[in-house]
GROMACS .gro file of C-alpha atoms in nm:
model
  203
    1MET     CA    1  -0.123   1.943   2.017
    2PRO     CA    2  -0.190   1.670   2.276
    3SER     CA    3  -0.252   1.313   2.174
    4LEU     CA    4  -0.613   1.260   2.071
    5LEU     CA    5  -0.580   0.906   2.203
    6SER     CA    6  -0.525   1.044   2.555
    7GLN     CA    7  -0.902   1.094   2.578
    8LEU     CA    8  -0.944   0.717   2.579
    9THR     CA    9  -0.865   0.456   2.841
   10LYS     CA   10  -0.597   0.200   2.764
   11GLY     CA   11  -0.863  -0.057   2.678
   12GLU     CA   12  -1.054   0.186   2.455
   13ARG     CA   13  -0.734   0.274   2.267
   14ALA     CA   14  -0.657  -0.092   2.203
   15ARG     CA   15  -1.011  -0.153   2.084
   16LEU     CA   16  -1.007   0.148   1.849
   17LEU     CA   17  -0.675   0.053   1.692
   18GLU     CA   18  -0.797  -0.304   1.638
   19GLU     CA   19  -1.133  -0.192   1.495
   20MET     CA   20  -0.967   0.053   1.256
   21ASN     CA   21  -0.828  -0.246   1.066
   22TYR     CA   22  -1.187  -0.324   0.964
   23LEU     CA   23  -1.244   0.010   0.794
   24ASN     CA   24  -1.274  -0.021   0.418
   25LEU     CA   25  -1.093   0.210   0.177
   26ALA     CA   26  -1.392   0.440   0.127
   27GLU     CA   27  -1.428   0.486   0.504
   28ILE     CA   28  -1.054   0.543   0.548
   29ARG     CA   29  -1.035   0.793   0.264
   30GLY     CA   30  -1.342   0.978   0.389
   31PHE     CA   31  -1.177   1.025   0.729
   32CYS     CA   32  -0.850   1.132   0.568
   33SER     CA   33  -1.007   1.375   0.321
   34ALA     CA   34  -1.193   1.555   0.598
   35ARG     CA   35  -0.868   1.612   0.788
   36GLY     CA   36  -0.616   1.659   0.511
   37ILE     CA   37  -0.437   1.330   0.576
   38PRO     CA   38  -0.276   1.231   0.243
   39TYR     CA   39  -0.335   0.901   0.070
   40LYS     CA   40  -0.276   0.990  -0.295
   41ILE     CA   41   0.076   0.935  -0.423
   42LEU     CA   42   0.260   1.229  -0.582
   43ALA     CA   43   0.536   1.211  -0.841
   44GLU     CA   44   0.803   1.466  -0.921
   45HIS     CA   45   0.871   1.483  -1.293
   46PRO     CA   46   1.210   1.560  -1.450
   47SER     CA   47   1.080   1.911  -1.525
   48GLY     CA   48   1.046   1.968  -1.150
   49LYS     CA   49   0.668   1.969  -1.155
   50VAL     CA   50   0.500   1.762  -0.883
   51MET     CA   51   0.175   1.595  -0.986
   52ILE     CA   52  -0.089   1.377  -0.822
   53THR     CA   53  -0.075   1.027  -0.969
   54LYS     CA   54  -0.354   0.774  -1.006
   55ASP     CA   55  -0.179   0.558  -0.745
   56THR     CA   56  -0.276   0.555  -0.379
   57ASP     CA   57  -0.096   0.435  -0.070
   58ARG     CA   58  -0.173   0.085   0.052
   59LYS     CA   59  -0.407   0.042   0.346
   60PRO     CA   60  -0.132  -0.027   0.605
   61ILE     CA   61   0.047   0.296   0.512
   62VAL     CA   62  -0.266   0.512   0.535
   63LEU     CA   63  -0.372   0.355   0.866
   64ALA     CA   64  -0.022   0.422   0.999
   65ARG     CA   65  -0.069   0.789   0.906
   66ILE     CA   66  -0.402   0.797   1.087
   67ARG     CA   67  -0.249   0.636   1.397
   68ASP     CA   68   0.031   0.895   1.390
   69TYR     CA   69  -0.227   1.173   1.355
   70LEU     CA   70  -0.420   1.040   1.654
   71ALA     CA   71  -0.098   1.017   1.858
   72THR     CA   72   0.049   1.356   1.766
   73GLY     CA   73  -0.229   1.566   1.616
   74LYS     CA   74   0.000   1.630   1.318
   75VAL     CA   75  -0.060   1.544   0.953
   76GLY     CA   76   0.239   1.382   0.786
   77PRO     CA   77   0.360   1.443   0.431
   78PRO     CA   78   0.232   1.247   0.131
   79THR     CA   79   0.428   0.978  -0.048
   80CYS     CA   80   0.622   1.142  -0.331
   81ILE     CA   81   0.807   0.950  -0.601
   82PRO     CA   82   1.138   1.132  -0.673
   83ALA     CA   83   1.216   1.259  -1.021
   84LYS     CA   84   1.524   1.038  -1.051
   85ILE     CA   85   1.305   0.730  -1.102
   86VAL     CA   86   1.028   0.893  -1.310
   87ARG     CA   87   1.039   0.868  -1.689
   88ASP     CA   88   0.795   1.025  -1.936
   89ASP     CA   89   0.888   0.775  -2.208
   90PRO     CA   90   0.764   0.412  -2.212
   91PRO     CA   91   1.005   0.125  -2.139
   92PRO     CA   92   1.196  -0.048  -2.421
   93ALA     CA   93   1.000  -0.314  -2.607
   94ARG     CA   94   1.253  -0.584  -2.512
   95PRO     CA   95   1.422  -0.479  -2.188
   96GLY     CA   96   1.722  -0.670  -2.061
   97PRO     CA   97   1.804  -0.786  -1.707
   98HIS     CA   98   2.008  -0.473  -1.636
   99ASP     CA   99   1.737  -0.229  -1.748
  100ARG     CA  100   1.573  -0.050  -1.459
  101LEU     CA  101   1.208  -0.067  -1.359
  102TYR     CA  102   1.121   0.302  -1.343
  103TYR     CA  103   0.801   0.437  -1.190
  104ARG     CA  104   0.486   0.323  -1.375
  105TRP     CA  105   0.688   0.098  -1.604
  106TYR     CA  106   0.538  -0.202  -1.428
  107ALA     CA  107   0.193  -0.226  -1.588
  108LYS     CA  108  -0.005  -0.476  -1.794
  109GLU     CA  109   0.033  -0.265  -2.108
  110HIS     CA  110   0.413  -0.298  -2.090
  111SER     CA  111   0.423  -0.658  -2.206
  112GLY     CA  112   0.800  -0.651  -2.262
  113ILE     CA  113   0.861  -0.592  -1.891
  114LEU     CA  114   0.634  -0.881  -1.792
  115ARG     CA  115   0.790  -1.110  -2.052
  116SER     CA  116   1.141  -1.032  -1.926
  117LEU     CA  117   1.039  -1.101  -1.566
  118ARG     CA  118   0.895  -1.438  -1.669
  119GLU     CA  119   1.219  -1.521  -1.851
  120LEU     CA  120   1.427  -1.421  -1.548
  121THR     CA  121   1.223  -1.649  -1.321
  122ALA     CA  122   1.207  -1.952  -1.552
  123GLY     CA  123   0.840  -1.878  -1.622
  124ARG     CA  124   0.733  -1.860  -1.258
  125PHE     CA  125   0.663  -1.487  -1.244
  126ARG     CA  126   0.299  -1.386  -1.205
  127ASP     CA  127   0.148  -1.040  -1.226
  128GLY     CA  128  -0.041  -1.017  -0.898
  129ALA     CA  129  -0.060  -0.861  -0.554
  130VAL     CA  130   0.290  -0.970  -0.450
  131ALA     CA  131   0.450  -0.803  -0.752
  132ARG     CA  132   0.247  -0.484  -0.720
  133VAL     CA  133   0.312  -0.442  -0.348
  134LEU     CA  134   0.680  -0.512  -0.399
  135VAL     CA  135   0.733  -0.271  -0.689
  136MET     CA  136   0.556   0.009  -0.504
  137GLU     CA  137   0.781  -0.051  -0.204
  138PHE     CA  138   1.083   0.002  -0.428
  139TRP     CA  139   0.938   0.315  -0.585
  140THR     CA  140   0.829   0.479  -0.260
  141LEU     CA  141   1.184   0.426  -0.131
  142GLY     CA  142   1.309   0.617  -0.435
  143LYS     CA  143   1.453   0.307  -0.602
  144ALA     CA  144   1.415   0.179  -0.958
  145PRO     CA  145   1.547  -0.179  -0.939
  146ARG     CA  146   1.712  -0.359  -1.227
  147LEU     CA  147   1.482  -0.623  -1.370
  148ALA     CA  148   1.714  -0.900  -1.253
  149ASP     CA  149   1.711  -0.761  -0.898
  150PHE     CA  150   1.333  -0.724  -0.901
  151ALA     CA  151   1.293  -1.082  -1.026
  152ARG     CA  152   1.504  -1.210  -0.734
  153ALA     CA  153   1.313  -0.992  -0.486
  154TRP     CA  154   0.980  -1.119  -0.624
  155THR     CA  155   1.093  -1.482  -0.598
  156ASN     CA  156   1.179  -1.430  -0.231
  157ALA     CA  157   0.862  -1.233  -0.154
  158ASN     CA  158   0.641  -1.487  -0.331
  159ALA     CA  159   0.793  -1.769  -0.127
  160ASN     CA  160   0.715  -1.573   0.191
  161ARG     CA  161   0.386  -1.416   0.088
  162ASP     CA  162   0.233  -1.469   0.433
  163LEU     CA  163   0.461  -1.191   0.558
  164LEU     CA  164   0.256  -0.948   0.345
  165LEU     CA  165  -0.054  -1.029   0.550
  166THR     CA  166  -0.045  -0.758   0.815
  167ALA     CA  167  -0.322  -0.694   1.067
  168GLU     CA  168  -0.451  -0.402   0.856
  169TYR     CA  169  -0.581  -0.652   0.600
  170ALA     CA  170  -0.852  -0.767   0.839
  171HIS     CA  171  -1.036  -1.006   0.608
  172LEU     CA  172  -0.724  -1.187   0.491
  173THR     CA  173  -0.583  -1.221   0.841
  174ASP     CA  174  -0.918  -1.340   0.974
  175LEU     CA  175  -0.927  -1.600   0.697
  176GLN     CA  176  -0.578  -1.709   0.791
  177HIS     CA  177  -0.686  -1.753   1.154
  178LYS     CA  178  -1.016  -1.920   1.051
  179GLN     CA  179  -1.219  -1.634   1.196
  180ALA     CA  180  -1.395  -1.524   0.875
  181GLY     CA  181  -1.726  -1.709   0.883
  182SER     CA  182  -2.050  -1.636   0.701
  183ASP     CA  183  -2.117  -1.344   0.937
  184TRP     CA  184  -1.787  -1.169   0.861
  185LYS     CA  185  -1.942  -0.888   0.654
  186SER     CA  186  -2.182  -0.787   0.933
  187ARG     CA  187  -1.896  -0.819   1.181
  188ARG     CA  188  -1.682  -0.588   0.970
  189ILE     CA  189  -1.960  -0.331   0.945
  190ALA     CA  190  -2.016  -0.336   1.322
  191LYS     CA  191  -1.644  -0.294   1.399
  192ALA     CA  192  -1.603  -0.019   1.140
  193LYS     CA  193  -1.909   0.165   1.273
  194SER     CA  194  -1.771   0.145   1.626
  195ALA     CA  195  -1.431   0.275   1.510
  196LEU     CA  196  -1.586   0.568   1.323
  197GLN     CA  197  -1.801   0.660   1.625
  198THR     CA  198  -1.495   0.661   1.851
  199LEU     CA  199  -1.296   0.866   1.600
  200ALA     CA  200  -1.578   1.120   1.573
  201ARG     CA  201  -1.583   1.150   1.952
  202ILE     CA  202  -1.214   1.219   2.000
  203VAL     CA  203  -1.121   1.413   1.683
   0.00000   0.00000   0.00000
């Protein structure tokens, strides 16, 4: 199938790809659902059964899938967590630094995990966006890091948190560049509307 983007001029392609960053999750998921582009994360259980989880891919990952679809006409596979890092049992109440952080073991209800991470970082660890993005990166790569390794990775990522601000997070990057004024919401809506109109024309 030819590239859907070939219907656009070079300038129109650049504009579409930039405006797509302003789509919100509902708009992105609506486009994906209509075309079978996956955004829900799957997990393979030790029994061999593959199930849809309550987790979804982050915005940059889903937009990358859409860009690939527009370039190739092909729908890529969903993110699937391998069985080797999935456990049906909860984590130990007091995990040690060498215990692994298996899929879904990082959650607010697992207070022992959070307590251990705080201890491993001299109390600096915080449950927030940096930690959640980082742990999902490990899991989607099929890795269950030891708590000590995750604590070190979080310390490094937290010190360089600006690297997590990719262009797909339009509001945060606009804030960073002092381009998110009082009219940002209407600007977002206009850019998203333009992107959706262009997508409807070429798809």
